[in-house]
Coordinates of C-alpha atoms in Angstrom, one line a residue:
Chain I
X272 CA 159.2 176.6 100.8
X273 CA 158.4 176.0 104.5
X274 CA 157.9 172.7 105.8
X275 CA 153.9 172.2 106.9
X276 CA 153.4 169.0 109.0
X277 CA 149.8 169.3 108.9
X278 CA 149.8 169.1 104.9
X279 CA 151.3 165.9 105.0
X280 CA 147.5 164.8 106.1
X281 CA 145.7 166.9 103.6
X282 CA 148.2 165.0 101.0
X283 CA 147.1 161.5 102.5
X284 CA 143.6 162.3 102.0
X285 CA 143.9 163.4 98.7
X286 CA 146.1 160.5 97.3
X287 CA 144.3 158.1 99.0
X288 CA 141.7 158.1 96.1
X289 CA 144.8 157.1 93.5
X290 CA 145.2 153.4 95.6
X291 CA 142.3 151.5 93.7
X292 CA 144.5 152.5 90.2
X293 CA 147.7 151.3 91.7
X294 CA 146.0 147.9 93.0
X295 CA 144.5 147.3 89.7
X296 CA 147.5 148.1 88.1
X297 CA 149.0 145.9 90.7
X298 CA 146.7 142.7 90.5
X299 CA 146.1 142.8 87.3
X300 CA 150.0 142.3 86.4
X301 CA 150.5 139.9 89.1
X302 CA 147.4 137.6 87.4
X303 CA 148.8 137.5 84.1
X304 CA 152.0 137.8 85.0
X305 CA 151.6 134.2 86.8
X306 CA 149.7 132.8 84.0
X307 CA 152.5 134.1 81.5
X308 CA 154.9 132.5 84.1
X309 CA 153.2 129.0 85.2
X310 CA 153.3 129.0 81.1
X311 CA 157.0 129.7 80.6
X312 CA 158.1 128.0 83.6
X313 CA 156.6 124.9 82.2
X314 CA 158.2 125.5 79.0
X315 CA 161.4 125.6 80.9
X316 CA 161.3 122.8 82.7
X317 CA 159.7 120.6 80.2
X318 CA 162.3 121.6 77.3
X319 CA 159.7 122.1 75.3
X320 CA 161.3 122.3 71.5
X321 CA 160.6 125.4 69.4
X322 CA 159.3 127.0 72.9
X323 CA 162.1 126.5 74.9
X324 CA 164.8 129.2 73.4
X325 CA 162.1 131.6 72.7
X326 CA 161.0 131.0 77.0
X327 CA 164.5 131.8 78.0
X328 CA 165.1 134.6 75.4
X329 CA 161.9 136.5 77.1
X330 CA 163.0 135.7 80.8
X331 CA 166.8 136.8 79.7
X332 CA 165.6 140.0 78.3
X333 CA 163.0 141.3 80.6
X334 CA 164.9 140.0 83.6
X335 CA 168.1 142.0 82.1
X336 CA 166.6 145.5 81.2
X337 CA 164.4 148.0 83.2
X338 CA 160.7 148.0 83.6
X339 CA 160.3 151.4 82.6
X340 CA 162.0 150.3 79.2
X341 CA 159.6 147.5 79.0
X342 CA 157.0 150.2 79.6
X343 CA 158.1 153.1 76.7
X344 CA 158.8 150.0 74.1
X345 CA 155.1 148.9 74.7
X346 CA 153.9 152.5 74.8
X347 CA 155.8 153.1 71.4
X348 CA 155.6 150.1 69.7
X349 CA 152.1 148.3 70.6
X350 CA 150.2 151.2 68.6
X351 CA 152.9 150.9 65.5
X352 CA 151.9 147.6 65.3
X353 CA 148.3 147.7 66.1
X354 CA 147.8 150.5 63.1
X355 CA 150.3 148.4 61.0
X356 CA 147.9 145.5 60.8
X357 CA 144.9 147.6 60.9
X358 CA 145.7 149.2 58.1
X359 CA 146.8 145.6 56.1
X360 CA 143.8 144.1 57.2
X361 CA 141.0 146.4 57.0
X362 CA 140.5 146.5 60.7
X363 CA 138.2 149.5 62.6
X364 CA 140.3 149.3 65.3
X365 CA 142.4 151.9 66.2
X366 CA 145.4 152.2 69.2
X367 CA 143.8 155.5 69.5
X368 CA 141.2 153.1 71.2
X369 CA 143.5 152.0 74.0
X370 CA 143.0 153.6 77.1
X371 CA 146.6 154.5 78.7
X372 CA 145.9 152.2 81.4
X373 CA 145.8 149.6 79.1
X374 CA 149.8 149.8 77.8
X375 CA 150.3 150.1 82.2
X376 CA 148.6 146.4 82.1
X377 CA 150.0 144.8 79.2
X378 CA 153.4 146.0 79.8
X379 CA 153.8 145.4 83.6
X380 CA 152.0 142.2 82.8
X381 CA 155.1 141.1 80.5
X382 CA 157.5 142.1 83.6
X383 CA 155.8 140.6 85.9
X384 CA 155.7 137.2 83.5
X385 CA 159.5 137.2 83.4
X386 CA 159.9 137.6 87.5
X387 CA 156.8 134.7 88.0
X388 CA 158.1 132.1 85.8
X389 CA 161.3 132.3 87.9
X390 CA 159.0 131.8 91.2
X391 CA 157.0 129.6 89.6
X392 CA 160.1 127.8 88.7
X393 CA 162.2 127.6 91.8
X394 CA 158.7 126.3 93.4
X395 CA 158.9 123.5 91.5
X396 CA 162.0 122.6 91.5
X397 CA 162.0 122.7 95.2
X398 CA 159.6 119.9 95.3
X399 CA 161.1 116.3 95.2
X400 CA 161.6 114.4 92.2
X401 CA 160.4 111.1 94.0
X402 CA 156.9 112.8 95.1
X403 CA 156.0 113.1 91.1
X404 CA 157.5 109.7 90.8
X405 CA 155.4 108.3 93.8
X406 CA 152.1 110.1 92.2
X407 CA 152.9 107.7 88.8
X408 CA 153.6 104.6 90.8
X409 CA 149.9 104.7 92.1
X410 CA 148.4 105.5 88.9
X411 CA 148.3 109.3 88.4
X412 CA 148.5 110.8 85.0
X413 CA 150.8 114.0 84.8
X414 CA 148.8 116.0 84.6
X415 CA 147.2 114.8 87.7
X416 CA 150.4 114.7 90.0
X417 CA 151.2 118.2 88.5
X418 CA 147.7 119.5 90.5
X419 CA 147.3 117.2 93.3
X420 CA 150.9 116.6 94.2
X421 CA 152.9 119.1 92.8
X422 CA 151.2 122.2 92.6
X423 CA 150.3 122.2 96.1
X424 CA 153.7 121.7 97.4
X425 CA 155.4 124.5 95.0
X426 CA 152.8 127.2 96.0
X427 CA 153.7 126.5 99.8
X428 CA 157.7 126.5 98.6
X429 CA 157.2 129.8 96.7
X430 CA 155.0 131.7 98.6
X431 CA 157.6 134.2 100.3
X432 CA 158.8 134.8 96.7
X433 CA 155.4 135.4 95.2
X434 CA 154.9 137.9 98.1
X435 CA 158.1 139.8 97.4
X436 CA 156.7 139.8 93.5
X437 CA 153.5 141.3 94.4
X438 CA 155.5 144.1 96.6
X439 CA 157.9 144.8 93.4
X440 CA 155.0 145.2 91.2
X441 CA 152.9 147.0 93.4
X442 CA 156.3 149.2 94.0
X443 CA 156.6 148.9 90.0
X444 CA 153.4 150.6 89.2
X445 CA 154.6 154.2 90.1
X446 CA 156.0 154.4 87.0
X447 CA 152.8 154.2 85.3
X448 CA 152.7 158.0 85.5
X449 CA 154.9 157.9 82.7
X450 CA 152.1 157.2 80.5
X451 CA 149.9 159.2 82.3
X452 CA 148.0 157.3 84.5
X453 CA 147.1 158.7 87.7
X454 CA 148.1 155.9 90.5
X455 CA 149.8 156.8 93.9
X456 CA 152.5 158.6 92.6
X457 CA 150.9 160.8 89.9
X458 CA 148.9 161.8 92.2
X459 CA 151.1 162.9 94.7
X460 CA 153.4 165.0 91.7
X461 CA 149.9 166.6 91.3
X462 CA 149.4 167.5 94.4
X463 CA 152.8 168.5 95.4
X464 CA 153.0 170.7 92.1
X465 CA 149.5 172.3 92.8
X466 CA 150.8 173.3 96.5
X467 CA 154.2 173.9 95.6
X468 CA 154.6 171.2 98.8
X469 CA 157.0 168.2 97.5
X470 CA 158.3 167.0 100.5
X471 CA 154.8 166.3 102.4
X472 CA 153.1 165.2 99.6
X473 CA 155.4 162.5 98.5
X474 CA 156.0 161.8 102.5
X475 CA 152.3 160.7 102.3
X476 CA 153.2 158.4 99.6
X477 CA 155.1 156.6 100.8
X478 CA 153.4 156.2 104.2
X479 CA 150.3 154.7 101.8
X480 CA 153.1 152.4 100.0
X481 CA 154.9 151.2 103.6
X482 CA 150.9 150.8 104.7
X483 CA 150.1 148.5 101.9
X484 CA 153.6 146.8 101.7
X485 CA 152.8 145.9 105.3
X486 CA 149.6 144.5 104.5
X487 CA 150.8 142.4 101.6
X488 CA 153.4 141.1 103.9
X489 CA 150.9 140.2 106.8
X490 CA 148.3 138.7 104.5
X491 CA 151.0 136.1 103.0
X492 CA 152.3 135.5 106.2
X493 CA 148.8 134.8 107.6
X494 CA 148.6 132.5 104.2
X495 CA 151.7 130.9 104.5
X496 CA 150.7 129.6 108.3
X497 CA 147.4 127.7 106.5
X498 CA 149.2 127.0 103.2
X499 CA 152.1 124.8 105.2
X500 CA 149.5 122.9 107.8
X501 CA 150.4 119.8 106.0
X502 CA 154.2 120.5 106.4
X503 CA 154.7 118.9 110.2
X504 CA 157.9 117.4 109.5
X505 CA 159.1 114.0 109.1
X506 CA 157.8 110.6 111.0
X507 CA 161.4 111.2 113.4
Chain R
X267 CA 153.0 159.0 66.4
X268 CA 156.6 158.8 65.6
X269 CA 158.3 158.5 62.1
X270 CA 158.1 154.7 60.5
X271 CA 160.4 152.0 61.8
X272 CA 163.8 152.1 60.9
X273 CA 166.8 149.6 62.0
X274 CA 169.7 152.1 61.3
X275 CA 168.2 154.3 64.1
X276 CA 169.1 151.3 66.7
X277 CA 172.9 151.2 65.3
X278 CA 173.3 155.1 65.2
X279 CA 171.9 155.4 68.2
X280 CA 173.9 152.4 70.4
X281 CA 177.0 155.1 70.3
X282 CA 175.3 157.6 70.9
X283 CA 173.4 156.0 74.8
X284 CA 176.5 154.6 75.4
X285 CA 178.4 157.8 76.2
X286 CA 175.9 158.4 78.7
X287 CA 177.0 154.9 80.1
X288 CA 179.5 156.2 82.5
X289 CA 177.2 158.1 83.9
X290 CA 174.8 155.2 84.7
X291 CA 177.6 153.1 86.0
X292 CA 178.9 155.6 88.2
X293 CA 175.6 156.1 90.3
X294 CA 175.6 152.1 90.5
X295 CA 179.3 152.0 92.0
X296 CA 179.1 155.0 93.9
X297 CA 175.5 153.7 95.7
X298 CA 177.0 150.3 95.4
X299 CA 179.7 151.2 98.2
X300 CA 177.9 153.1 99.8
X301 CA 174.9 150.5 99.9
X302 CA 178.2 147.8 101.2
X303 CA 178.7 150.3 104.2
X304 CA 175.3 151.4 105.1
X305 CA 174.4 147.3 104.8
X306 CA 177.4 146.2 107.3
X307 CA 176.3 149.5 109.6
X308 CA 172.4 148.6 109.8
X309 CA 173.2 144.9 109.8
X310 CA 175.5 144.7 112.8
X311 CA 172.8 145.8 115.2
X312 CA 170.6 142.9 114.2
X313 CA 173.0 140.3 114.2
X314 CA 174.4 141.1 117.8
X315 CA 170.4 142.1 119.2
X316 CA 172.0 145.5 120.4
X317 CA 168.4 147.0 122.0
X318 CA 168.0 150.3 120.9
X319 CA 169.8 150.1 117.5
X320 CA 168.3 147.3 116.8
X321 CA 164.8 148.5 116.1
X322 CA 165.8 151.8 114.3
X323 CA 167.8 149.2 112.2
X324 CA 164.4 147.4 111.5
X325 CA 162.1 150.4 111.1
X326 CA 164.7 151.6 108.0
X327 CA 164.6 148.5 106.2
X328 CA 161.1 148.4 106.8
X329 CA 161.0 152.0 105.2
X330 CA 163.0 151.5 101.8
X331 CA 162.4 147.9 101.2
X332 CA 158.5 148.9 101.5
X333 CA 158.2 152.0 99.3
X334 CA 159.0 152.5 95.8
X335 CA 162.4 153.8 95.0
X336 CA 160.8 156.5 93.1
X337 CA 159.0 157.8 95.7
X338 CA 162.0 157.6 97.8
X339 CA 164.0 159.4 95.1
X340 CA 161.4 162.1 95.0
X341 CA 161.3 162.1 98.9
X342 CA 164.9 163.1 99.4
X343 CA 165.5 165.1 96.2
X344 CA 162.6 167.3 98.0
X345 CA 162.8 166.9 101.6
X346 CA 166.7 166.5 102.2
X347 CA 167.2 170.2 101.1
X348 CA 164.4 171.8 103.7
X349 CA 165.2 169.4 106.6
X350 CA 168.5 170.4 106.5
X351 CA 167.6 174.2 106.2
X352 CA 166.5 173.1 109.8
X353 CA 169.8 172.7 111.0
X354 CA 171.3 175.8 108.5
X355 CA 172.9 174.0 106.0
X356 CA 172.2 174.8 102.0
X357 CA 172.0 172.3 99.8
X358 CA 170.6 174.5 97.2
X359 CA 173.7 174.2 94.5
X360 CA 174.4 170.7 95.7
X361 CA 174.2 168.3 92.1
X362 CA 171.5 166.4 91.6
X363 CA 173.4 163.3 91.7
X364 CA 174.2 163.5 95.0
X365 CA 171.0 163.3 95.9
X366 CA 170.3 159.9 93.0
X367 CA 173.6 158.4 94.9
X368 CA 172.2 158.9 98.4
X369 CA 168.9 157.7 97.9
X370 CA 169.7 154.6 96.1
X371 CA 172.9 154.1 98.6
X372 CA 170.3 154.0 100.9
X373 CA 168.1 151.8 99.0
X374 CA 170.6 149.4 98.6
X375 CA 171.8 149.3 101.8
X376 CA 168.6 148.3 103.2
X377 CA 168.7 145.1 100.8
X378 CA 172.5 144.4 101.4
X379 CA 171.9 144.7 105.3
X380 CA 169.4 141.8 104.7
X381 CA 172.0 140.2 102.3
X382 CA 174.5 140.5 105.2
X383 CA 172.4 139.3 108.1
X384 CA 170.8 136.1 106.2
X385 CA 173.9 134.9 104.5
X386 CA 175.8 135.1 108.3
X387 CA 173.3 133.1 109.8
X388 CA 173.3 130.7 107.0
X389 CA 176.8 129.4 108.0
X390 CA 175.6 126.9 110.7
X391 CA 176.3 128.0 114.2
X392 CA 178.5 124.3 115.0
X393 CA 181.4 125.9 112.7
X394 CA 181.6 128.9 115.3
X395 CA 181.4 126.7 118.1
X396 CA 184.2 124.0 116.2
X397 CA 186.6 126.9 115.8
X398 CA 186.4 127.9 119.4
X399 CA 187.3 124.9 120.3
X400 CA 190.6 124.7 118.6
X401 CA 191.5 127.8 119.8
X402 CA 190.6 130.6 117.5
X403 CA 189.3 134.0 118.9
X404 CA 186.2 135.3 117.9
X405 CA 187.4 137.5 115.5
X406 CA 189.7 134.6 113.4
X407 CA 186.9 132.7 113.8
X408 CA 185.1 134.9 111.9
X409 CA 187.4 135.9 109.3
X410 CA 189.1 132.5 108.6
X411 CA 185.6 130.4 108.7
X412 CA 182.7 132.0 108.8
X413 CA 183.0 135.3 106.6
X414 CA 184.2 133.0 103.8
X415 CA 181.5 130.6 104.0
X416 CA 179.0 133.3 103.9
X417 CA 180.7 135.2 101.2
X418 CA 179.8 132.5 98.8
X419 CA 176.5 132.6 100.0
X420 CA 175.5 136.0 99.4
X421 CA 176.7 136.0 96.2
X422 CA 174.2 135.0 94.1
X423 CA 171.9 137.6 96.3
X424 CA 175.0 140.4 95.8
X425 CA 174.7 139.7 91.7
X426 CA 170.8 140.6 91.7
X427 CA 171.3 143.4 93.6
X428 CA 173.5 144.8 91.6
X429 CA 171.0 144.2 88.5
X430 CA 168.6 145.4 90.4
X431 CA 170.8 148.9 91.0
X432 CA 171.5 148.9 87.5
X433 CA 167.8 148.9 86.7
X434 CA 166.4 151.5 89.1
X435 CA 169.4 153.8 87.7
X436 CA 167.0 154.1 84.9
X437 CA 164.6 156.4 87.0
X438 CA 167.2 158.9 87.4
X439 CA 165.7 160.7 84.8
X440 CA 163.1 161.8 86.9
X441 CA 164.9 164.1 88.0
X442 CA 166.8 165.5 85.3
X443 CA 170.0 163.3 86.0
X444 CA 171.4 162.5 82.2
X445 CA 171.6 159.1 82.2
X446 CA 171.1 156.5 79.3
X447 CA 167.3 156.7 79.6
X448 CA 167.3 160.5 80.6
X449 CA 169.5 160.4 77.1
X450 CA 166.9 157.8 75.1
X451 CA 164.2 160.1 75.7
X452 CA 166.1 163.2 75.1
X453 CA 167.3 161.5 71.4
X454 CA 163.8 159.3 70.8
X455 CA 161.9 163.1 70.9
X456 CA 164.2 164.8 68.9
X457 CA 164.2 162.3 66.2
X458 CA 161.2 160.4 67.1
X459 CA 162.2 157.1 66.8
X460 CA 161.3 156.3 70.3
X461 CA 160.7 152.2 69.6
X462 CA 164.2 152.5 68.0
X463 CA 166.0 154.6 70.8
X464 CA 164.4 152.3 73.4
X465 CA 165.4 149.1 71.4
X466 CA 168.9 150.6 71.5
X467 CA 168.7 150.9 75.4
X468 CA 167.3 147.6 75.8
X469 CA 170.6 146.2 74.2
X470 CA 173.0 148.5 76.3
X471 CA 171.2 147.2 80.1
X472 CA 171.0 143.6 78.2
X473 CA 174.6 143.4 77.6
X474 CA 175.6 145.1 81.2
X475 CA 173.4 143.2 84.1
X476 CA 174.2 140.0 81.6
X477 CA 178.0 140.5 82.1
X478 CA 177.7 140.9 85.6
X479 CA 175.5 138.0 86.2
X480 CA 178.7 135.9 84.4
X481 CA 181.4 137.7 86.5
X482 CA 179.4 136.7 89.6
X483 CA 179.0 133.5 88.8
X484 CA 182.4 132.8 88.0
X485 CA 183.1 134.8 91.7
X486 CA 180.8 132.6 93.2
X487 CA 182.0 129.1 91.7
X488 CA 185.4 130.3 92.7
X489 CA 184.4 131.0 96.4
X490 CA 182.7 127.7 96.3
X491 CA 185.2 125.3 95.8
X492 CA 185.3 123.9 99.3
X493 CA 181.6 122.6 98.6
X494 CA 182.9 120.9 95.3
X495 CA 181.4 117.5 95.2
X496 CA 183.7 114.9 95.3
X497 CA 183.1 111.9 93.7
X498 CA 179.8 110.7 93.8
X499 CA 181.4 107.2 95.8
X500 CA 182.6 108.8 98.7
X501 CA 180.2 111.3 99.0
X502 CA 177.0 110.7 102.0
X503 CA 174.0 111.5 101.7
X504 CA 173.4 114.0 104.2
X505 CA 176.2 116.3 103.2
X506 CA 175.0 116.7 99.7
X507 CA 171.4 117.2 100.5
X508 CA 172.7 120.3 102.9
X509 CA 175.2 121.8 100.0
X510 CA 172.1 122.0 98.0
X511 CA 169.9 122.9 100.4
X512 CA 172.3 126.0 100.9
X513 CA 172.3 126.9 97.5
X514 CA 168.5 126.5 96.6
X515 CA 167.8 128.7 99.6
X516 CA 170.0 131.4 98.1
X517 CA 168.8 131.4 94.7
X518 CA 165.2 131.7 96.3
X519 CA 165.6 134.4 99.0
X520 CA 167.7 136.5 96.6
X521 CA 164.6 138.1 94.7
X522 CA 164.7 141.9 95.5
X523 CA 160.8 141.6 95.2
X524 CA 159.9 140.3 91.6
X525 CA 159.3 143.9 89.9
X526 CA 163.2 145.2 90.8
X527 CA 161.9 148.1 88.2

């Protein structure tokens, strides 16, 4: 092996046609994920009976185990099921059925539920008591200070954390090759292997990861400028 | 795929992942310190604006916090060995987990450097200023007020980090290192039980980052007790609204971006 500089470019052209897997991947974990986490976090903070232990049991254990164990239980057990109740229920449908992307999205989803409720979470507890108070004294239902008052408010509050959450997932969904789907870093294992050149191909992945961490982090910070317009400070 | 579900896989099998344990723990110490070093090293520069340092400091956080670890796992495991055939050194029948240990003492060294510079410049710069003026050097000043003050800070950051190690030691595998999930999948194929196996190691990382997440807190309710709130009489506004500013801004910044693998 002999180090080939001008490989490294061949290797970025080739991988670049992996990125629009590893966004999807990417954006479609960090959608549900919020939805699974605006859900949970409002579990949490409401103490919502039966809900509540069941809420905190899911953050505990995804937050305390690896993704790529999250991944391989969904990859093994999702079909188990699936076939389980096909089979008791007279269903046509088969796991055969699922494409392998699909176990990528539902299980980076349930990560990326875990890690949002905690944003989702800290940005609302960040917001003052007394505003959601205030929103009741004039006459707002609760569920009308939650989305004029609150909401608002907690997305400005959490916004550097949702960013770094997008960045993990989007960093997360290299592991996706493990059930062979062909994102960023399949792609570069296949082209290293094919060219017996590791080091350049891999060095062009992570110049396209670094590129589009960058971007993530610009875009929010672009975001954040607009989001906190209203945030001028006190009267004094 | 795989033979039926059966519970007395997860209990023969707990055993069984854990003597791979040490293995896993001892990448997460041994990157652990060197993460500590790397993290005081990169973060220096920053704090004291030293010119040149300063931005090679910033362009290597920039690198490992904004690429996947696996990549970067991949990168050195590769690279390292025909770089430094550059220089004539051969790290042909160098272990493999010298390379794991590097790349995520490396890793984490980028994140503790952060951890280091933010929870520094969280102590407020008036406590600096009060100790020069009764007398202390820079150097007590730093030791006897700030560096315990910030200490408490980063620990809540310190405690996902670590987790976060934990985690990512499960990608080891990759490259052949046997560590509990190298060991899972070896066990799950043989037998195939994978849902079982992986079960199994759910538990083992469950019970691990959720014992360090209790020894941590009880470090950093220790290292807080000069912020302990007297009672609620005597107490002004002002100063409880910045103790829990503090903390709420440490529990927030301390994500190691949401996915931590």
């Amino acid at each position: 092996m002999k180090l080939d500089p001008s490989f490294i470019w061949t290797a970025f052209l080739q991988i670049l046609s992996a990125i629009p897997t590893t966004l999807y991947i990417t954006i479609v974990s960090v959608l549900a994920g919020f939805i699974i986490g605006l859900a949970v976090a409002l579990i949490r903070i409401y103490r919502i009976p039966v809900l509540y232990p069941l809420a905190v049991g899911y953050v505990t254990f995804i937050r305390g185990t690896p993704m790529l164990t999250h991944l391989l239980l969904i990859y093994f057990g999702l079909p188990m099921l699936i076939d389980g109740l096909a089979v008791q229920f007279g269903w046509s449908f088969r796991s055969v059925s699922i494409p392998m992307i699909g176990f990528a999205y539902i299980s980076f989803s349930i990560t990326a539920g875990a890690y949002m409720s905690e944003v989702v979470r800290s940005g609302l507890l960040a917001v003052d008591r007394g505003q959601m108070e205030a929103a009741h004294a004039v006459g707002m239902t609760t569920p009308q200070a939650l989305r004029r008052i609150v909401f608002p408010q907690a997305l400005a509050a959490s916004l550097p954390n949702l960013s770094n959450s997008v960045i993990g997932m989007l960093h997360g969904s290299t592991l996706a090759f493990t059930v062979s789907v062909v994102d960023i870093n399949a792609k570069a294992q296949i082209v290293a292997s094919t060219n017996w050149k590791f080091f350049e191909a891999y060095l062009a992945a992570a110049l396209i990861f670094w590129a589009l961490t960058f971007l993530i982090e610009r875009a929010t910070s672009l975001l954040e400028k607009r989001i906190n317009l209203y945030n001028r400070g006190g009267v004094l | 795929m795989g033979a039926p579900f059966d519970f007395s896989f997860i209990i023969t099998y707990l055993p069984k992942l854990l003597t791979t344990l040490n293995t896993t723990l001892l990448i997460v110490i041994c990157s652990l310190l060197a993460g500590i070093v790397v993290g005081f090293v990169v973060a220096l520069p920053r704090l004291y604006q030293i010119p040149v340092l300063k931005t090679f400091a910033e362009i290597y956080i920039s690198f490992f916090r904004g690429t996947p670890i696996l990549i970067q796992l991949f990168l050195f495991y590769y690279g390292l060995p025909e770089l430094m055939k550059l220089v004539h050194v051969d790290m042909t029948r160098t272990p493999v987990l010298v390379f794991v240990i590097l790349t995520y003492g490396l890793h984490t060294g980028a994140f503790m450097s952060e951890m280091i510079r933010a929870s520094v410049k969280a102590v407020d710069r008036g406590q600096v200023e009060a100790a020069y003026a009764t007398g202390m050097t820079a150097y007590q000043a730093f030791s006897r007020i700030v560096l315990p003050q910030a200490l408490a800070v980063a620990v809540p950051v310190f405690s996902n980090l670590v987790i976060a190690l934990l985690k990512d030691t499960s990608l080891a595998f990759t490259l052949g290192v046997m560590e509990m999930t190298g060991k899972a999948q070896t066990l799950a194929s043989l037998s195939q039980h994978f849902i079982e196996t992986y079960i199994a190691l759910a538990l083992i990382y469950l019970v691990i980052s959720y014992t360090i997440e209790r020894l941590l807190l009880v470090a950093e309710h220790r290292l807080l007790r000069h912020e302990a709130q007297p009672s609620p009489g005597t107490q002004t506004f002002t100063l409880l609204k910045n103790g829990s500013y503090r903390q709420i801004i440490a529990h927030m910044g301390s994500s190691k971006g949401g996915g931590g693998l």
